[in-house]
mmCIF file of C-alpha atoms in Angstrom:
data_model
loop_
_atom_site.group_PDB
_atom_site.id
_atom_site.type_symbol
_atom_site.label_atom_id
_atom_site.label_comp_id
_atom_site.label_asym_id
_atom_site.label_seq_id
_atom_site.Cartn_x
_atom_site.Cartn_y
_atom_site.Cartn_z
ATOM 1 C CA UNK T 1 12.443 65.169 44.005
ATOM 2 C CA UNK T 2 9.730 67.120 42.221
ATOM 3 C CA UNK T 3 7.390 64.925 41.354
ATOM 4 C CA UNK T 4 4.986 65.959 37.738
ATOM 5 C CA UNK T 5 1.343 65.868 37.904
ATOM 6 C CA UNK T 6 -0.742 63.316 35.965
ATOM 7 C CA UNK T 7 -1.688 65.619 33.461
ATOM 8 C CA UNK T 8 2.039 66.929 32.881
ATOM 9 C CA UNK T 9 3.280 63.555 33.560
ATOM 10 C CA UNK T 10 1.239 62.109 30.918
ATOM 11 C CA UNK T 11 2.933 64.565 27.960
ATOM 12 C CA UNK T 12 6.092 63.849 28.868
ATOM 13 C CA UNK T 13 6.366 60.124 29.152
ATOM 14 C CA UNK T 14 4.184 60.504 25.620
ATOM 15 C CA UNK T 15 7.225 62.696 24.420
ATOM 16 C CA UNK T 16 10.160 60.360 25.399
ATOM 17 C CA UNK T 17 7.898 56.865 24.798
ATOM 18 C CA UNK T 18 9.860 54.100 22.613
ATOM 19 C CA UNK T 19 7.067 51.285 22.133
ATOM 20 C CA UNK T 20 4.253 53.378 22.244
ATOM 21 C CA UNK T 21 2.322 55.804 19.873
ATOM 22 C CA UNK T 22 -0.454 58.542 19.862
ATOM 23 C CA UNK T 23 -1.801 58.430 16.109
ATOM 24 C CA UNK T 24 -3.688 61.942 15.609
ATOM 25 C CA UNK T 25 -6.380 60.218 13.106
ATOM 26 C CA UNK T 26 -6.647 58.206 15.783
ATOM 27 C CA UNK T 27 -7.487 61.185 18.148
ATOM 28 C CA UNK T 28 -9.655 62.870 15.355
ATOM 29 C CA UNK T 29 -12.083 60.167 15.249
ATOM 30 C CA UNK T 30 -12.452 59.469 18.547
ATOM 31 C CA UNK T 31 -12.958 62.706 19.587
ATOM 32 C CA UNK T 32 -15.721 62.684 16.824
ATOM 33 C CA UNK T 33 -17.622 60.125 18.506
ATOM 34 C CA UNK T 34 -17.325 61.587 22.155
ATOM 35 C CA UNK T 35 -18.608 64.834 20.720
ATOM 36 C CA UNK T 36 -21.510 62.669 19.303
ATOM 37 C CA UNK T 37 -21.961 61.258 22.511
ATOM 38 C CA UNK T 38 -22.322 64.011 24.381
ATOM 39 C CA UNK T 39 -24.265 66.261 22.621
ATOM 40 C CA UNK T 40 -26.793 63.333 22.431
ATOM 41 C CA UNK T 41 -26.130 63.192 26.141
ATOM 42 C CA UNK T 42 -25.198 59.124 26.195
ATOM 43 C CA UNK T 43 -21.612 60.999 27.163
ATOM 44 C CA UNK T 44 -22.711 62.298 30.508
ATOM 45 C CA UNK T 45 -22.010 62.757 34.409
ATOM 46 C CA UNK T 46 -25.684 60.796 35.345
ATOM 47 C CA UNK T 47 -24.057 57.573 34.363
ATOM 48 C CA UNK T 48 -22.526 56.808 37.726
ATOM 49 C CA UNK T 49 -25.905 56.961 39.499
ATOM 50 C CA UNK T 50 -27.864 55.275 37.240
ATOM 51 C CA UNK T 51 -25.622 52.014 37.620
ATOM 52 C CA UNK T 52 -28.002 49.836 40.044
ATOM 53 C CA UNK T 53 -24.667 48.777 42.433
ATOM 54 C CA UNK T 54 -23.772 52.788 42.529
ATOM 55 C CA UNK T 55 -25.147 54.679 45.983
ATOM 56 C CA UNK T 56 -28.595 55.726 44.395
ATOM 57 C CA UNK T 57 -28.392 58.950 47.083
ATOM 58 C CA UNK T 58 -25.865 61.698 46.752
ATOM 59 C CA UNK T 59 -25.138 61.865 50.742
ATOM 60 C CA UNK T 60 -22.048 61.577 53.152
ATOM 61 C CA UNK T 61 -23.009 57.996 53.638
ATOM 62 C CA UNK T 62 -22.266 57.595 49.888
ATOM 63 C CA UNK T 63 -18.787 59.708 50.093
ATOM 64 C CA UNK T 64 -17.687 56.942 52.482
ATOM 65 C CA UNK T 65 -18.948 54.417 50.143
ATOM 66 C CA UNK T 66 -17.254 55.184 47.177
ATOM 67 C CA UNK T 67 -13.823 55.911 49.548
ATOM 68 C CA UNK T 68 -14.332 51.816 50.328
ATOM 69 C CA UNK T 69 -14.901 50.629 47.242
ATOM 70 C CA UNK T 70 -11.781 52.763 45.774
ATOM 71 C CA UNK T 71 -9.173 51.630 48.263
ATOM 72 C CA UNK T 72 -9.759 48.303 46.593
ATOM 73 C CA UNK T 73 -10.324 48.985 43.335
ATOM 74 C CA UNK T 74 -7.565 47.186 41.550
ATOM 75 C CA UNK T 75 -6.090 44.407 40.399
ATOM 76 C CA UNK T 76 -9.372 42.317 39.335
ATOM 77 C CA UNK T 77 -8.121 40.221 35.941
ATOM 78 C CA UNK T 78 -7.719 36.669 35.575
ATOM 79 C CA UNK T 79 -5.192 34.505 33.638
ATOM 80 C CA UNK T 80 -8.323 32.605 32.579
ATOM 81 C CA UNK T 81 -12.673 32.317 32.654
ATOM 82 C CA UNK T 82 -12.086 29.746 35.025
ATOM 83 C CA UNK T 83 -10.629 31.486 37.879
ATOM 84 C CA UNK T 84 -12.554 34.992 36.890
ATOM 85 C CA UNK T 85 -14.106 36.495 40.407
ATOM 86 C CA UNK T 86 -17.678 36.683 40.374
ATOM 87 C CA UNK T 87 -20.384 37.824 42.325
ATOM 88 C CA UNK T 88 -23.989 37.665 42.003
ATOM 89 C CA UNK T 89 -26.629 40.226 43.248
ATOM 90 C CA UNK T 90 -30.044 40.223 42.012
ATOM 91 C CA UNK T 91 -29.857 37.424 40.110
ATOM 92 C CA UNK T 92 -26.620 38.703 37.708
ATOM 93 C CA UNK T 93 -23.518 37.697 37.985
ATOM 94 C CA UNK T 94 -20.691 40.366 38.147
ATOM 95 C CA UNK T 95 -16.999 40.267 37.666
ATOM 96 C CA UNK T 96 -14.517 43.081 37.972
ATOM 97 C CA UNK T 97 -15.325 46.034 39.630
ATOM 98 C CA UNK T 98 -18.359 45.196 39.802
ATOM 99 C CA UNK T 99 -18.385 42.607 41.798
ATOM 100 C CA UNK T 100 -16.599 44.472 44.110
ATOM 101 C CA UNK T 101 -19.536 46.718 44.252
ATOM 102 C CA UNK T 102 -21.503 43.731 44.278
ATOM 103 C CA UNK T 103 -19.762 42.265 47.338
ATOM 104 C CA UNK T 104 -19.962 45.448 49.353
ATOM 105 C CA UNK T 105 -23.728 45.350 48.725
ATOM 106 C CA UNK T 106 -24.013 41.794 49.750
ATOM 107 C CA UNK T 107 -21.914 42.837 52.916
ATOM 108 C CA UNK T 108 -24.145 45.489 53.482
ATOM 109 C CA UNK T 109 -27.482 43.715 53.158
ATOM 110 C CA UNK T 110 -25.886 41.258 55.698
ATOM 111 C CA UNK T 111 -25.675 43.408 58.464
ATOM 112 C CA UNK T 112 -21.747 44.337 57.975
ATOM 113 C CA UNK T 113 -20.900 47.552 58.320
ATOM 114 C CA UNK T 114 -18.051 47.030 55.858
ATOM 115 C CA UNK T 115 -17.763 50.841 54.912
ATOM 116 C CA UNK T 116 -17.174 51.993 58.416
ATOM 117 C CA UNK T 117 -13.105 52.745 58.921
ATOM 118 C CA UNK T 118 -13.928 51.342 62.365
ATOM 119 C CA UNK T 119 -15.006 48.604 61.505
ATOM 120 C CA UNK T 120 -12.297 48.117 57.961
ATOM 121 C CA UNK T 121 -9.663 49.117 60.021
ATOM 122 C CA UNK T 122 -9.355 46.157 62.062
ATOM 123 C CA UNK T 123 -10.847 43.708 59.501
ATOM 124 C CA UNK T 124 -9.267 40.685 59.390
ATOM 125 C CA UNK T 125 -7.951 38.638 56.307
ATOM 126 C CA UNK T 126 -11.046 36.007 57.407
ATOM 127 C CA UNK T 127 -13.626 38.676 57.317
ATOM 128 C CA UNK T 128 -12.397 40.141 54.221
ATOM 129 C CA UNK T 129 -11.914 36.890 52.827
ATOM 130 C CA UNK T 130 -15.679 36.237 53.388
ATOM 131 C CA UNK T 131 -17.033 39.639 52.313
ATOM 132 C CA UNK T 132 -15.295 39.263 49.217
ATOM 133 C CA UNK T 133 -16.393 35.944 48.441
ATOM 134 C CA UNK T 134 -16.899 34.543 44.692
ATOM 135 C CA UNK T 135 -19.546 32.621 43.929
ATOM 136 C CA UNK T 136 -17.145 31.052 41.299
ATOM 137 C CA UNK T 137 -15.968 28.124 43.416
ATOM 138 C CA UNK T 138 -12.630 28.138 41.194
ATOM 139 C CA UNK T 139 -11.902 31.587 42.162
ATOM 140 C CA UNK T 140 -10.699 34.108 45.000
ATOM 141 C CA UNK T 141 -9.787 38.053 44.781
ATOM 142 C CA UNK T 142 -6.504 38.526 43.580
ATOM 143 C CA UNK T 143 -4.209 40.391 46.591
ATOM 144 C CA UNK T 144 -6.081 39.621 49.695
ATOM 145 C CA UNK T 145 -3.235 40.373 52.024
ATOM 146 C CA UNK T 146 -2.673 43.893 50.163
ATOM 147 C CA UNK T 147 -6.297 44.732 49.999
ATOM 148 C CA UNK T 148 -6.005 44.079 54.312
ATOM 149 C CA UNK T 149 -2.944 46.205 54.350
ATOM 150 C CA UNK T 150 -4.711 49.484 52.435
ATOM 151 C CA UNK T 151 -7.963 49.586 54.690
ATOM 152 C CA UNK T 152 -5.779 49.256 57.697
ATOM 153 C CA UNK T 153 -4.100 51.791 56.744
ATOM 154 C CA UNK T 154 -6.594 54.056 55.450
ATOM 155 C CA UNK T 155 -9.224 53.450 58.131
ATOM 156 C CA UNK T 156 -6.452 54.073 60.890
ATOM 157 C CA UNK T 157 -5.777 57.497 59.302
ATOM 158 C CA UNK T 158 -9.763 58.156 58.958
ATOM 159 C CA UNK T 159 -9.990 57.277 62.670
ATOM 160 C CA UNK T 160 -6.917 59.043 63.824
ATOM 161 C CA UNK T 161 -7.047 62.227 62.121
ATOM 162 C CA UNK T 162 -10.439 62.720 60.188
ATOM 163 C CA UNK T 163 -13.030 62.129 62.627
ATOM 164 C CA UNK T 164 -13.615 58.290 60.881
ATOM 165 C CA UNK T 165 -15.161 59.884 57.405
ATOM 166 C CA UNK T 166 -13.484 61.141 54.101
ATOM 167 C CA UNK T 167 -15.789 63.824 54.498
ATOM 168 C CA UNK T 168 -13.880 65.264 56.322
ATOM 169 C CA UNK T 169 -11.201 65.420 53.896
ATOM 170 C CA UNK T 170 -13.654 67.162 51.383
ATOM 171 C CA UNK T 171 -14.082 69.785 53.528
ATOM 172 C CA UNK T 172 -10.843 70.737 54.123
ATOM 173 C CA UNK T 173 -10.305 71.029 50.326
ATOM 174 C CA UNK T 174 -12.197 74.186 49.364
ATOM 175 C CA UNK T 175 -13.652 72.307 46.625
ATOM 176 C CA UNK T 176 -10.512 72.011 44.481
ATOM 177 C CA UNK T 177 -10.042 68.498 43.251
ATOM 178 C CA UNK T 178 -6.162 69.282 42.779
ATOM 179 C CA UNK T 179 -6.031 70.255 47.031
ATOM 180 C CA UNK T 180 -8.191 66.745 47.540
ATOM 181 C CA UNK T 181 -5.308 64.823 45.110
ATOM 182 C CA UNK T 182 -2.710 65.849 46.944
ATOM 183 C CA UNK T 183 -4.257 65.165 50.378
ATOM 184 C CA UNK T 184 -5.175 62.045 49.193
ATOM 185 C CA UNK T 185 -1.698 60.903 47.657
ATOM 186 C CA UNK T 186 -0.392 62.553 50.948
ATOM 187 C CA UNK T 187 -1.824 61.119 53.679
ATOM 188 C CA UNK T 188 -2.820 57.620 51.994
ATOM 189 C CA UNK T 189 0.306 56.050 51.145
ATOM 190 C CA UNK T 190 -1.630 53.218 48.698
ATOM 191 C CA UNK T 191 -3.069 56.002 46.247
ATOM 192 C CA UNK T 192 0.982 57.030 46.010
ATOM 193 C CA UNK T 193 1.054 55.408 41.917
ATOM 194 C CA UNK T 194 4.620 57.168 40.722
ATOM 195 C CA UNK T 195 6.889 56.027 38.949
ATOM 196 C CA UNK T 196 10.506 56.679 37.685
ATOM 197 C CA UNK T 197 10.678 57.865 34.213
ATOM 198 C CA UNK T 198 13.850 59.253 32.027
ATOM 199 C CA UNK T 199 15.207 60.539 35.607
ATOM 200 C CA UNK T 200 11.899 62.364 36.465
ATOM 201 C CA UNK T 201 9.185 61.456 38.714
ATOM 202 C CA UNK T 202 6.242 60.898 37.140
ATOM 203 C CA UNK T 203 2.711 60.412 39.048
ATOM 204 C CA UNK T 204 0.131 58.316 37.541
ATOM 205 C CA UNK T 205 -2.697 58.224 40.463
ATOM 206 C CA UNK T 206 -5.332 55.768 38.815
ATOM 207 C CA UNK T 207 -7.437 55.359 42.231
ATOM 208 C CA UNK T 208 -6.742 58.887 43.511
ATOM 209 C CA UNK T 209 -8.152 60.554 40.561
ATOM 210 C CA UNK T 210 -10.916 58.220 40.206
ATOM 211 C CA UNK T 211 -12.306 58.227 43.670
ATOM 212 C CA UNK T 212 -12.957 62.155 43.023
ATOM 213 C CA UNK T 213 -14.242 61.033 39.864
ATOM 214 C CA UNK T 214 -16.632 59.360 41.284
ATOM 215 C CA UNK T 215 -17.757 61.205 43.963
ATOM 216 C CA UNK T 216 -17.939 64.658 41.358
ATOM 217 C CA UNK T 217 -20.074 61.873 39.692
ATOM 218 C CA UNK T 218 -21.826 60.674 42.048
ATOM 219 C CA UNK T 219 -23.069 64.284 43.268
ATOM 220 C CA UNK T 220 -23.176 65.757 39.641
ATOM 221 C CA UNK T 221 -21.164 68.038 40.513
ATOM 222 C CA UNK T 222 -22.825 69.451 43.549
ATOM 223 C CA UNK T 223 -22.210 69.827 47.107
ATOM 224 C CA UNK T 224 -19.655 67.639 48.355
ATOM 225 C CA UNK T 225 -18.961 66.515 44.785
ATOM 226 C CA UNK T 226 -18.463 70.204 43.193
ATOM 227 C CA UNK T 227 -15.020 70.716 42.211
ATOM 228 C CA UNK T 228 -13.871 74.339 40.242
ATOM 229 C CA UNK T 229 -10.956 72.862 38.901
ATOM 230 C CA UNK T 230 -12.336 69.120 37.890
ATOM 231 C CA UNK T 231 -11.008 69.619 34.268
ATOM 232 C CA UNK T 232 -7.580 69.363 35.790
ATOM 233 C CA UNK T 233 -8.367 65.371 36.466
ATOM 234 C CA UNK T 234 -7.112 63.067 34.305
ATOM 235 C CA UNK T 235 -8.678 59.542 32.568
ATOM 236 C CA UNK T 236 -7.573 57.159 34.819
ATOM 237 C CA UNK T 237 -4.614 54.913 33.549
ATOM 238 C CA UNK T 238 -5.375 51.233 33.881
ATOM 239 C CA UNK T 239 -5.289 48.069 32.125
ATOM 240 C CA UNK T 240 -8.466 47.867 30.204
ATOM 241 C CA UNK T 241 -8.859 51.789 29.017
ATOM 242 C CA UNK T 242 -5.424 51.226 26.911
ATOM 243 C CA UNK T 243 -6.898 48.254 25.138
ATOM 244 C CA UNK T 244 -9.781 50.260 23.781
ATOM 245 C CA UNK T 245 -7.268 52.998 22.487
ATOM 246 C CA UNK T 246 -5.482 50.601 20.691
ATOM 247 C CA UNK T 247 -8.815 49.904 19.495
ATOM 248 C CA UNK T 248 -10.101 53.020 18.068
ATOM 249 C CA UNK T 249 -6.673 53.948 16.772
ATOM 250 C CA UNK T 250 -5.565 56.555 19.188
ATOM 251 C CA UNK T 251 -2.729 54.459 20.536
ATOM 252 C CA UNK T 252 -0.070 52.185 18.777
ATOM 253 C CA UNK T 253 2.438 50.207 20.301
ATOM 254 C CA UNK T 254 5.578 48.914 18.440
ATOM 255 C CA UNK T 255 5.762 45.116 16.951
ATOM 256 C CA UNK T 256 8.086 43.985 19.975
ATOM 257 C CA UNK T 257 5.642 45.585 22.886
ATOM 258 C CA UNK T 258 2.744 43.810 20.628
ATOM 259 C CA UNK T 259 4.229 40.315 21.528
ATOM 260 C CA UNK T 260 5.390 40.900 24.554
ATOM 261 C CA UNK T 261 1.706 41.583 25.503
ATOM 262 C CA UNK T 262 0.219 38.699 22.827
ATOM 263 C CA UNK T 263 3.151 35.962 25.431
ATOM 264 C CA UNK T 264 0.808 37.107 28.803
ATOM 265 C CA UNK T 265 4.327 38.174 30.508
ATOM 266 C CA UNK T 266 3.387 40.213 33.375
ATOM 267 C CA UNK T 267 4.950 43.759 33.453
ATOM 268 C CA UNK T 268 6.398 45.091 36.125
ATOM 269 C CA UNK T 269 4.679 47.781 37.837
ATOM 270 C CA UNK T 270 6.997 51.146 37.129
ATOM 271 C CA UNK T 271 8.579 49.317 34.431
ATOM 272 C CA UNK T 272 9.745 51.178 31.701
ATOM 273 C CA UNK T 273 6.637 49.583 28.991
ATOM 274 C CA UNK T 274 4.206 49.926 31.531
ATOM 275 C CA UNK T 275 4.368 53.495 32.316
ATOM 276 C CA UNK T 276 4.491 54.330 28.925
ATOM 277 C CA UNK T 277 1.118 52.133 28.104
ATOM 278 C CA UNK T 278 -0.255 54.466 31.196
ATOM 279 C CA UNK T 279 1.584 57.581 30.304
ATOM 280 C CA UNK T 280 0.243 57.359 27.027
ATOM 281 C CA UNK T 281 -3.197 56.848 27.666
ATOM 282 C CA UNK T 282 -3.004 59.742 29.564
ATOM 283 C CA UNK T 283 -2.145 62.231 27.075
ATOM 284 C CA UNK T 284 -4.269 60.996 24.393
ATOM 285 C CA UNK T 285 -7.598 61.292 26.272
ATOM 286 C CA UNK T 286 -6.068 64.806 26.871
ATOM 287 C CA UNK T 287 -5.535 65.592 23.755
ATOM 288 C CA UNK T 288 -8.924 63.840 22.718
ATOM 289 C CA UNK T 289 -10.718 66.244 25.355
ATOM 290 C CA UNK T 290 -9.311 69.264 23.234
ATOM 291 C CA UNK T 291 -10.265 68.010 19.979
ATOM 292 C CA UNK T 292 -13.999 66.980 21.240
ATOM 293 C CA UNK T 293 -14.322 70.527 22.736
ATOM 294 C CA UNK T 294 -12.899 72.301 19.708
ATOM 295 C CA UNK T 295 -15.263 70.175 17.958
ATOM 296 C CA UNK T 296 -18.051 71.155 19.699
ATOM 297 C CA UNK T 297 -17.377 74.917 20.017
ATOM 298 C CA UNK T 298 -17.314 75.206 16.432
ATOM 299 C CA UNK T 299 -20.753 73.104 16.065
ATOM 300 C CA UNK T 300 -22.194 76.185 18.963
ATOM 301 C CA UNK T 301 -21.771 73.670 21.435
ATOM 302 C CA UNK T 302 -19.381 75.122 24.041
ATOM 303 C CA UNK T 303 -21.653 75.261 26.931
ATOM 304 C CA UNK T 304 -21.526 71.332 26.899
ATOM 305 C CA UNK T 305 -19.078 69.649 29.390
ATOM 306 C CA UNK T 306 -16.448 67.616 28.411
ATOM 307 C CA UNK T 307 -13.746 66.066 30.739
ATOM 308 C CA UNK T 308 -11.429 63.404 30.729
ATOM 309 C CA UNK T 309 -13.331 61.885 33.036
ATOM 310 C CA UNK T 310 -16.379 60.946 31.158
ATOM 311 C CA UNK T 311 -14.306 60.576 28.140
ATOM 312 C CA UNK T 312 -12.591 57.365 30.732
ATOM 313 C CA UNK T 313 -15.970 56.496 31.592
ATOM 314 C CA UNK T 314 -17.317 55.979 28.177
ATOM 315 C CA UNK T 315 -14.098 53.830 26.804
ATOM 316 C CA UNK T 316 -14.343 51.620 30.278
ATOM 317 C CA UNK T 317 -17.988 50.782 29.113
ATOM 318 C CA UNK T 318 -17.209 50.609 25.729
ATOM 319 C CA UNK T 319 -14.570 47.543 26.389
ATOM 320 C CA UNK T 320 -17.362 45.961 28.926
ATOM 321 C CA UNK T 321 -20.047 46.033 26.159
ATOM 322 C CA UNK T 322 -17.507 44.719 23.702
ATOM 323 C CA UNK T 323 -15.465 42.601 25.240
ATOM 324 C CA UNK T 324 -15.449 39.478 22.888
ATOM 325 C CA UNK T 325 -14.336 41.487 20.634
ATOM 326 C CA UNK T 326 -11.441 43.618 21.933
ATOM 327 C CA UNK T 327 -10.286 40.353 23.463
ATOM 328 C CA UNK T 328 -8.547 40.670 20.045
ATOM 329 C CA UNK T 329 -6.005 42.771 21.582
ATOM 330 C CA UNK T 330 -3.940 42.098 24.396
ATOM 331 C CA UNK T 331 -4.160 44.051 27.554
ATOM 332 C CA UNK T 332 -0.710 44.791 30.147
ATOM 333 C CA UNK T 333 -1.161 42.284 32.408
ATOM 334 C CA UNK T 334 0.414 43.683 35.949
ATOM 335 C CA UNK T 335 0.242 42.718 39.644
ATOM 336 C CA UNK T 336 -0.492 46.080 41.489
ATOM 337 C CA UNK T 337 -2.798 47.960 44.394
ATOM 338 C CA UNK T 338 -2.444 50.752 41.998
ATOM 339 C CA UNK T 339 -4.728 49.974 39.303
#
């Protein structure tokens, strides 16, 4: 079955979508304030490396950091603040993804050498267990035994085929982050996030797309992280980013999705509501990208870079620096290793 692309699959599940809604005023003033943001440069690819739990050095140590770090980089919410997974480093507590990045640090620091695939690929549910340790005492990472199950997989295929380093994988990609996505989504069966949709195949790819996010981030854009065709990348469709777009007005979903959410039900990963909260989210930071660089052309601006990708990581920070208050709204709530 042919299976769409992110980017196409994102207009068509917007197209067919039943309980969900792109609002163009919505779009309009969002894409005001990214073109704000990045003319005054607070919109911007240096964000990644100046977060103090990011690799501080653009090297291929770091590539096999951030291939770690995305091979677990889901499922992190809690049903409430008393079972919320924490970690502290330096003194501040972390939750989230963070924490992740925290734990990996911590790992680090204590002499495990938790981002080599020979050493991930045989970890055992014990080690990880340990290395991903909360310092809440009420709380344990959510999906232990799937988070065991990707790095064996992934660090067997590193091992076997790619001479133990996504590096590797760079390199054969002639800098083209749509060659890397397929590779990736090829050869790593856990990045595989499609769905069925209105009898197509649609492919979402949270954690493929953002691991080259992050490593185009990570290098600026350089060297191993240089990628002609980045623009092709899409946000990255998870649980929090919708929330924020329900927020700002950009997305609307339908009184009977509303309280669904508001009654904490989980959803069903590839259910029918689900994809179209993801699908959705998808084609409005598109179509948000277009506005902010039409915006910005006709302000003189057009040698500025904008990108789905920065657009995803200023609403992530947004809802991290507001999150009392978006709390408001209710976030999908799904068990998944995809996002």
């Amino acid at each position: 079955m042919n299976i769409l692309t992110p980017k196409q699959s994102g207009e068509f599940i917007s197209k067919f979508a039943k309980n969900v809604f792109i609002l163009p005023d919505g779009i309009k003033k969002l894409a005001n304030e990214v073109a704000e943001g990045i003319k005054n440069k607070q919109i911007c690819i240096d964000g990644f490396s100046q977060h103090e739990l990011h690799p501080q050095k653009a090297d291929e140590s770091s590539v096999d950091w951030i291939f770690f770090v995305d091979t677990l980089n889901f499922c992190f919410w809690s049903a409430n603040e008393n079972t919320k997974w924490e970690v502290i480093w330096n003194g501040k507590t972390h939750t989230g993804y963070f924490a992740l990045c925290a734990s990996v640090r911590r790992a680090l620091q204590d002499g495990i050498p938790v981002t080599d695939p020979k050493f991930y690929s045989q970890v055992t549910s014990a080690e990880l267990d340990h290395i991903l340790r909360s310092d809440n005492p009420n709380a344990k990472v959510p999906l232990l035994e799937d988070r065991v199950t990707c790095l064996h997989q992934v660090g067997k295929i590193l091992m076997e085929k790619y001479m133990g380093s996504f590096v590797m994988c760079l390199k054969e990609c002639n800098n083209s982050a749509q060659n890397l996505l397929q590779l990736i989504v090829q050869e790593f069966p856990c990045f595989r996030d499609e769905a069925d949709f209105q009898g197509h195949r649609v492919a979402i790819y949270k954690r493929a797309q953002i691991l080259i996010g992050d490593i185009w981030a990570c290098f600026r854009g350089e060297g191993l992280g240089h990628f002609s065709d980045i623009d092709t990348i899409t946000m990255f469709a998870d649980y929090r980013v919708p929330q924020v777009l329900v927020h700002y007005g950009v997305l609307k979903y339908s009184d009977e999705l509303m309280e669904l959410l508001k009654s904490d039900k989980l959803l069903e990963n590839g259910s029918e509501n689900e994809v179209e909260i993801r699908g959705c989210s998808i084609q409005a930071v598109d179509l948000v990208a277009d506005e902010a660089r039409k915006l910005l052309k006709s302000q003189g601006h057009s040698d500025l870079i904008v990108s789905s990708i920065l657009i995803d990581h200023f609403l992530w920070d947004y809802r991290r620096k507001h999150a009392a208050m978006l709390e408001l709204i209710p976030f999908h709530k799904t068990m998944s290793i995809f996002y």
